Amino acid sequence: MLTKKQHELLIFIFERLGRDGVSPSFEEMKAALKLKSKSGIHRLITALEERGFLKRLPHRARALEVVKLPDGVVPEAARARFSPTVIQGDFKTALPGTAVSSEAEAVQLPLYGRIAAGTPIEALRDHTETVDIPASMLMPGADHYALEVAGDSMVDAGVYDGDTVIVRATDHAENGTIVVALVDDTEVTLKRLRRKGASIALEPANKAYETRIFGPDRVKVQGRLVGLLRRY
């Protein structure tokens, strides 16, 4: 059972992650909950961690993950913006005006193929193949597509060879988010984005691979990772 302030903070973090892809700062949390000091926010986050609702991601500033939400307390519109890394369970809610497949009411997204070096995202487009995605994974009004992952460069982020990633089409992403990046208009790769001064770093999540640094005009964001499907 959460206290009122714990519940308010959890929902605030949840909403901001869904909207911006990055958790709010402690100053923003303090202002939103009308607390006098950041120490109160620290205590609330620790309590939510201990109860299994929040998780801090190591070695990253402002990195919080909503692990779960209290049953029956989040509006459906907010639930649709929540994008967990690994999807489990049954999803029965479809987006209005979106193509729905059979009784499961899953949205059909184009499956563009495998992310492969030397292949621009435009060359991967093949609307003859689709994949059924739970509607609750997607942000209403945004364009999404699916890609099959090739390689193991993001295994430490929980993304494995053969996984199907769900990508929200966008040309902008916050620092620390996992993006589909187009390098030199020829190579498409799935990496974590970091801006360092005038440079852009594409970071793998596997110590066997090196971070690559590029000038700002060499990298174009094609979308950001919002979900993942895996078959066992």
PDB file of C-alpha atoms in Angstrom, residues 69-219:
ATOM      1  CA  LEU A  69       2.179   0.330 -11.230  1.00  0.00           C
ATOM      2  CA  PRO A  70      -0.521  -0.124  -8.594  1.00  0.00           C
ATOM      3  CA  ASP A  71      -3.452  -2.043 -10.047  1.00  0.00           C
ATOM      4  CA  GLY A  72      -6.449  -0.019 -11.101  1.00  0.00           C
ATOM      5  CA  VAL A  73      -5.072   3.445 -10.297  1.00  0.00           C
ATOM      6  CA  VAL A  74      -3.630   4.608 -13.643  1.00  0.00           C
ATOM      7  CA  PRO A  75      -5.886   6.013 -16.380  1.00  0.00           C
ATOM      8  CA  GLU A  76      -5.854   3.990 -19.598  1.00  0.00           C
ATOM      9  CA  ALA A  77      -4.527   6.981 -21.567  1.00  0.00           C
ATOM     10  CA  ALA A  78      -1.501   7.110 -19.291  1.00  0.00           C
ATOM     11  CA  ARG A  79      -1.084   3.324 -19.456  1.00  0.00           C
ATOM     12  CA  ALA A  80      -0.799   3.552 -23.252  1.00  0.00           C
ATOM     13  CA  ARG A  81       2.259   5.757 -22.901  1.00  0.00           C
ATOM     14  CA  PHE A  82       4.175   3.285 -20.741  1.00  0.00           C
ATOM     15  CA  SER A  83       6.820   1.502 -22.793  1.00  0.00           C
ATOM     16  CA  PRO A  84       8.576  -1.307 -20.905  1.00  0.00           C
ATOM     17  CA  THR A  85      11.640  -2.921 -22.385  1.00  0.00           C
ATOM     18  CA  VAL A  86      10.272  -6.452 -22.246  1.00  0.00           C
ATOM     19  CA  ILE A  87       6.547  -6.977 -22.745  1.00  0.00           C
ATOM     20  CA  GLN A  88       4.734  -9.645 -20.790  1.00  0.00           C
ATOM     21  CA  GLY A  89       1.093 -10.528 -20.171  1.00  0.00           C
ATOM     22  CA  ASP A  90      -2.107 -10.020 -22.151  1.00  0.00           C
ATOM     23  CA  PHE A  91      -2.907  -6.716 -23.850  1.00  0.00           C
ATOM     24  CA  LYS A  92      -6.465  -6.173 -25.032  1.00  0.00           C
ATOM     25  CA  THR A  93      -6.755  -2.417 -25.632  1.00  0.00           C
ATOM     26  CA  ALA A  94      -6.499  -1.158 -29.222  1.00  0.00           C
ATOM     27  CA  LEU A  95      -5.902   2.412 -30.362  1.00  0.00           C
ATOM     28  CA  PRO A  96      -8.878   4.157 -31.982  1.00  0.00           C
ATOM     29  CA  GLY A  97      -8.609   4.309 -35.746  1.00  0.00           C
ATOM     30  CA  THR A  98      -5.722   1.830 -35.935  1.00  0.00           C
ATOM     31  CA  ALA A  99      -5.749  -1.422 -37.874  1.00  0.00           C
ATOM     32  CA  VAL A 100      -6.588  -4.268 -35.511  1.00  0.00           C
ATOM     33  CA  SER A 101      -5.975  -7.949 -36.098  1.00  0.00           C
ATOM     34  CA  SER A 102      -8.443 -10.659 -35.003  1.00  0.00           C
ATOM     35  CA  GLU A 103      -9.838 -11.050 -31.513  1.00  0.00           C
ATOM     36  CA  ALA A 104      -6.570 -10.216 -29.778  1.00  0.00           C
ATOM     37  CA  GLU A 105      -6.937  -6.592 -30.957  1.00  0.00           C
ATOM     38  CA  ALA A 106      -3.238  -6.163 -31.653  1.00  0.00           C
ATOM     39  CA  VAL A 107      -2.037  -3.295 -33.813  1.00  0.00           C
ATOM     40  CA  GLN A 108      -0.266  -4.308 -37.021  1.00  0.00           C
ATOM     41  CA  LEU A 109       3.069  -2.548 -37.503  1.00  0.00           C
ATOM     42  CA  PRO A 110       5.289  -2.808 -40.590  1.00  0.00           C
ATOM     43  CA  LEU A 111       8.270  -5.086 -39.980  1.00  0.00           C
ATOM     44  CA  TYR A 112      11.111  -3.457 -41.892  1.00  0.00           C
ATOM     45  CA  GLY A 113      13.613  -6.285 -41.515  1.00  0.00           C
ATOM     46  CA  ARG A 114      16.913  -6.704 -39.706  1.00  0.00           C
ATOM     47  CA  ILE A 115      19.097  -3.795 -38.656  1.00  0.00           C
ATOM     48  CA  ALA A 116      22.210  -4.380 -40.755  1.00  0.00           C
ATOM     49  CA  ALA A 117      25.314  -2.272 -41.366  1.00  0.00           C
ATOM     50  CA  GLY A 118      25.302  -0.621 -44.752  1.00  0.00           C
ATOM     51  CA  THR A 119      21.514  -0.568 -45.099  1.00  0.00           C
ATOM     52  CA  PRO A 120      19.589   2.712 -44.746  1.00  0.00           C
ATOM     53  CA  ILE A 121      16.234   2.444 -43.002  1.00  0.00           C
ATOM     54  CA  GLU A 122      14.461   3.489 -46.212  1.00  0.00           C
ATOM     55  CA  ALA A 123      15.869   0.440 -47.988  1.00  0.00           C
ATOM     56  CA  LEU A 124      14.437  -1.832 -45.284  1.00  0.00           C
ATOM     57  CA  ARG A 125      10.854  -0.669 -45.753  1.00  0.00           C
ATOM     58  CA  ASP A 126       8.657  -3.576 -46.782  1.00  0.00           C
ATOM     59  CA  HIS A 127       4.969  -3.121 -46.074  1.00  0.00           C
ATOM     60  CA  THR A 128       4.233  -6.721 -47.102  1.00  0.00           C
ATOM     61  CA  GLU A 129       5.464  -7.938 -43.696  1.00  0.00           C
ATOM     62  CA  THR A 130       3.821  -6.910 -40.449  1.00  0.00           C
ATOM     63  CA  VAL A 131       3.977  -7.863 -36.808  1.00  0.00           C
ATOM     64  CA  ASP A 132       1.135  -7.787 -34.268  1.00  0.00           C
ATOM     65  CA  ILE A 133       1.903  -5.460 -31.349  1.00  0.00           C
ATOM     66  CA  PRO A 134      -0.187  -4.852 -28.210  1.00  0.00           C
ATOM     67  CA  ALA A 135      -1.792  -1.434 -28.643  1.00  0.00           C
ATOM     68  CA  SER A 136      -0.903  -0.439 -25.087  1.00  0.00           C
ATOM     69  CA  MET A 137       2.777  -0.322 -26.103  1.00  0.00           C
ATOM     70  CA  LEU A 138       2.259   2.558 -28.534  1.00  0.00           C
ATOM     71  CA  MET A 139       1.909   6.302 -28.081  1.00  0.00           C
ATOM     72  CA  PRO A 140      -1.359   7.566 -29.577  1.00  0.00           C
ATOM     73  CA  GLY A 141      -0.854   9.749 -32.643  1.00  0.00           C
ATOM     74  CA  ALA A 142       2.772   8.718 -33.213  1.00  0.00           C
ATOM     75  CA  ASP A 143       4.187   6.586 -36.036  1.00  0.00           C
ATOM     76  CA  HIS A 144       5.829   3.297 -35.089  1.00  0.00           C
ATOM     77  CA  TYR A 145       7.602   0.463 -36.872  1.00  0.00           C
ATOM     78  CA  ALA A 146       9.292  -2.810 -35.946  1.00  0.00           C
ATOM     79  CA  LEU A 147      12.802  -4.090 -36.646  1.00  0.00           C
ATOM     80  CA  GLU A 148      14.496  -7.402 -36.044  1.00  0.00           C
ATOM     81  CA  VAL A 149      17.782  -7.089 -34.171  1.00  0.00           C
ATOM     82  CA  ALA A 150      20.937  -8.535 -35.686  1.00  0.00           C
ATOM     83  CA  GLY A 151      23.949  -8.950 -33.390  1.00  0.00           C
ATOM     84  CA  ASP A 152      24.757  -8.755 -29.698  1.00  0.00           C
ATOM     85  CA  SER A 153      26.007  -5.194 -29.248  1.00  0.00           C
ATOM     86  CA  MET A 154      23.105  -4.263 -26.909  1.00  0.00           C
ATOM     87  CA  VAL A 155      22.839  -7.407 -24.773  1.00  0.00           C
ATOM     88  CA  ASP A 156      23.622  -5.595 -21.510  1.00  0.00           C
ATOM     89  CA  ALA A 157      20.561  -3.420 -22.154  1.00  0.00           C
ATOM     90  CA  GLY A 158      18.436  -6.567 -22.519  1.00  0.00           C
ATOM     91  CA  VAL A 159      18.303  -6.489 -26.337  1.00  0.00           C
ATOM     92  CA  TYR A 160      19.364  -9.775 -27.955  1.00  0.00           C
ATOM     93  CA  ASP A 161      20.007 -11.087 -31.447  1.00  0.00           C
ATOM     94  CA  GLY A 162      16.697 -12.025 -33.038  1.00  0.00           C
ATOM     95  CA  ASP A 163      14.565  -9.793 -30.796  1.00  0.00           C
ATOM     96  CA  THR A 164      11.897  -7.620 -32.409  1.00  0.00           C
ATOM     97  CA  VAL A 165      12.195  -4.011 -31.267  1.00  0.00           C
ATOM     98  CA  ILE A 166       9.365  -1.502 -31.460  1.00  0.00           C
ATOM     99  CA  VAL A 167      10.515   1.927 -32.561  1.00  0.00           C
ATOM    100  CA  ARG A 168       8.690   5.244 -32.388  1.00  0.00           C
ATOM    101  CA  ALA A 169       9.607   7.269 -35.471  1.00  0.00           C
ATOM    102  CA  THR A 170      11.292  10.532 -34.472  1.00  0.00           C
ATOM    103  CA  ASP A 171      14.298  12.615 -35.444  1.00  0.00           C
ATOM    104  CA  HIS A 172      15.045  13.651 -31.859  1.00  0.00           C
ATOM    105  CA  ALA A 173      15.953  11.727 -28.727  1.00  0.00           C
ATOM    106  CA  GLU A 174      17.185  12.614 -25.261  1.00  0.00           C
ATOM    107  CA  ASN A 175      20.660  11.696 -24.047  1.00  0.00           C
ATOM    108  CA  GLY A 176      20.843   8.129 -22.821  1.00  0.00           C
ATOM    109  CA  THR A 177      17.953   6.768 -24.893  1.00  0.00           C
ATOM    110  CA  ILE A 178      18.381   3.817 -27.245  1.00  0.00           C
ATOM    111  CA  VAL A 179      17.846   4.936 -30.818  1.00  0.00           C
ATOM    112  CA  VAL A 180      17.883   3.732 -34.382  1.00  0.00           C
ATOM    113  CA  ALA A 181      20.656   5.888 -35.850  1.00  0.00           C
ATOM    114  CA  LEU A 182      21.590   6.417 -39.485  1.00  0.00           C
ATOM    115  CA  VAL A 183      25.326   7.027 -39.886  1.00  0.00           C
ATOM    116  CA  ASP A 184      26.664   8.768 -43.006  1.00  0.00           C
ATOM    117  CA  ASP A 185      23.350   8.060 -44.762  1.00  0.00           C
ATOM    118  CA  THR A 186      24.394   4.435 -45.243  1.00  0.00           C
ATOM    119  CA  GLU A 187      24.609   2.493 -41.962  1.00  0.00           C
ATOM    120  CA  VAL A 188      21.713   1.832 -39.590  1.00  0.00           C
ATOM    121  CA  THR A 189      22.486   0.800 -36.030  1.00  0.00           C
ATOM    122  CA  LEU A 190      20.711   0.401 -32.691  1.00  0.00           C
ATOM    123  CA  LYS A 191      22.742   2.131 -29.973  1.00  0.00           C
ATOM    124  CA  ARG A 192      22.471   4.396 -26.944  1.00  0.00           C
ATOM    125  CA  LEU A 193      22.760   8.076 -27.895  1.00  0.00           C
ATOM    126  CA  ARG A 194      25.062  10.478 -26.052  1.00  0.00           C
ATOM    127  CA  ARG A 195      25.749  14.082 -27.031  1.00  0.00           C
ATOM    128  CA  LYS A 196      29.189  15.251 -25.960  1.00  0.00           C
ATOM    129  CA  GLY A 197      29.738  18.873 -26.862  1.00  0.00           C
ATOM    130  CA  ALA A 198      29.632  19.124 -30.642  1.00  0.00           C
ATOM    131  CA  SER A 199      30.011  15.361 -31.056  1.00  0.00           C
ATOM    132  CA  ILE A 200      27.581  12.445 -30.923  1.00  0.00           C
ATOM    133  CA  ALA A 201      28.528   9.144 -29.307  1.00  0.00           C
ATOM    134  CA  LEU A 202      26.774   5.883 -30.177  1.00  0.00           C
ATOM    135  CA  GLU A 203      27.312   3.580 -27.217  1.00  0.00           C
ATOM    136  CA  PRO A 204      26.946  -0.207 -27.318  1.00  0.00           C
ATOM    137  CA  ALA A 205      25.733  -2.149 -24.298  1.00  0.00           C
ATOM    138  CA  ASN A 206      28.390  -4.827 -24.567  1.00  0.00           C
ATOM    139  CA  LYS A 207      31.993  -4.449 -23.390  1.00  0.00           C
ATOM    140  CA  ALA A 208      33.191  -6.315 -26.467  1.00  0.00           C
ATOM    141  CA  TYR A 209      32.260  -3.313 -28.612  1.00  0.00           C
ATOM    142  CA  GLU A 210      33.661   0.212 -28.615  1.00  0.00           C
ATOM    143  CA  THR A 211      31.752   3.483 -28.449  1.00  0.00           C
ATOM    144  CA  ARG A 212      31.872   5.332 -31.754  1.00  0.00           C
ATOM    145  CA  ILE A 213      32.154   9.128 -31.912  1.00  0.00           C
ATOM    146  CA  PHE A 214      30.834  11.173 -34.838  1.00  0.00           C
ATOM    147  CA  GLY A 215      30.379  14.763 -35.870  1.00  0.00           C
ATOM    148  CA  PRO A 216      26.798  16.065 -35.483  1.00  0.00           C
ATOM    149  CA  ASP A 217      26.203  16.110 -39.253  1.00  0.00           C
ATOM    150  CA  ARG A 218      27.032  12.411 -39.622  1.00  0.00           C
ATOM    151  CA  VAL A 219      24.282  10.948 -37.419  1.00  0.00           C
TER     152      VAL A 219
END
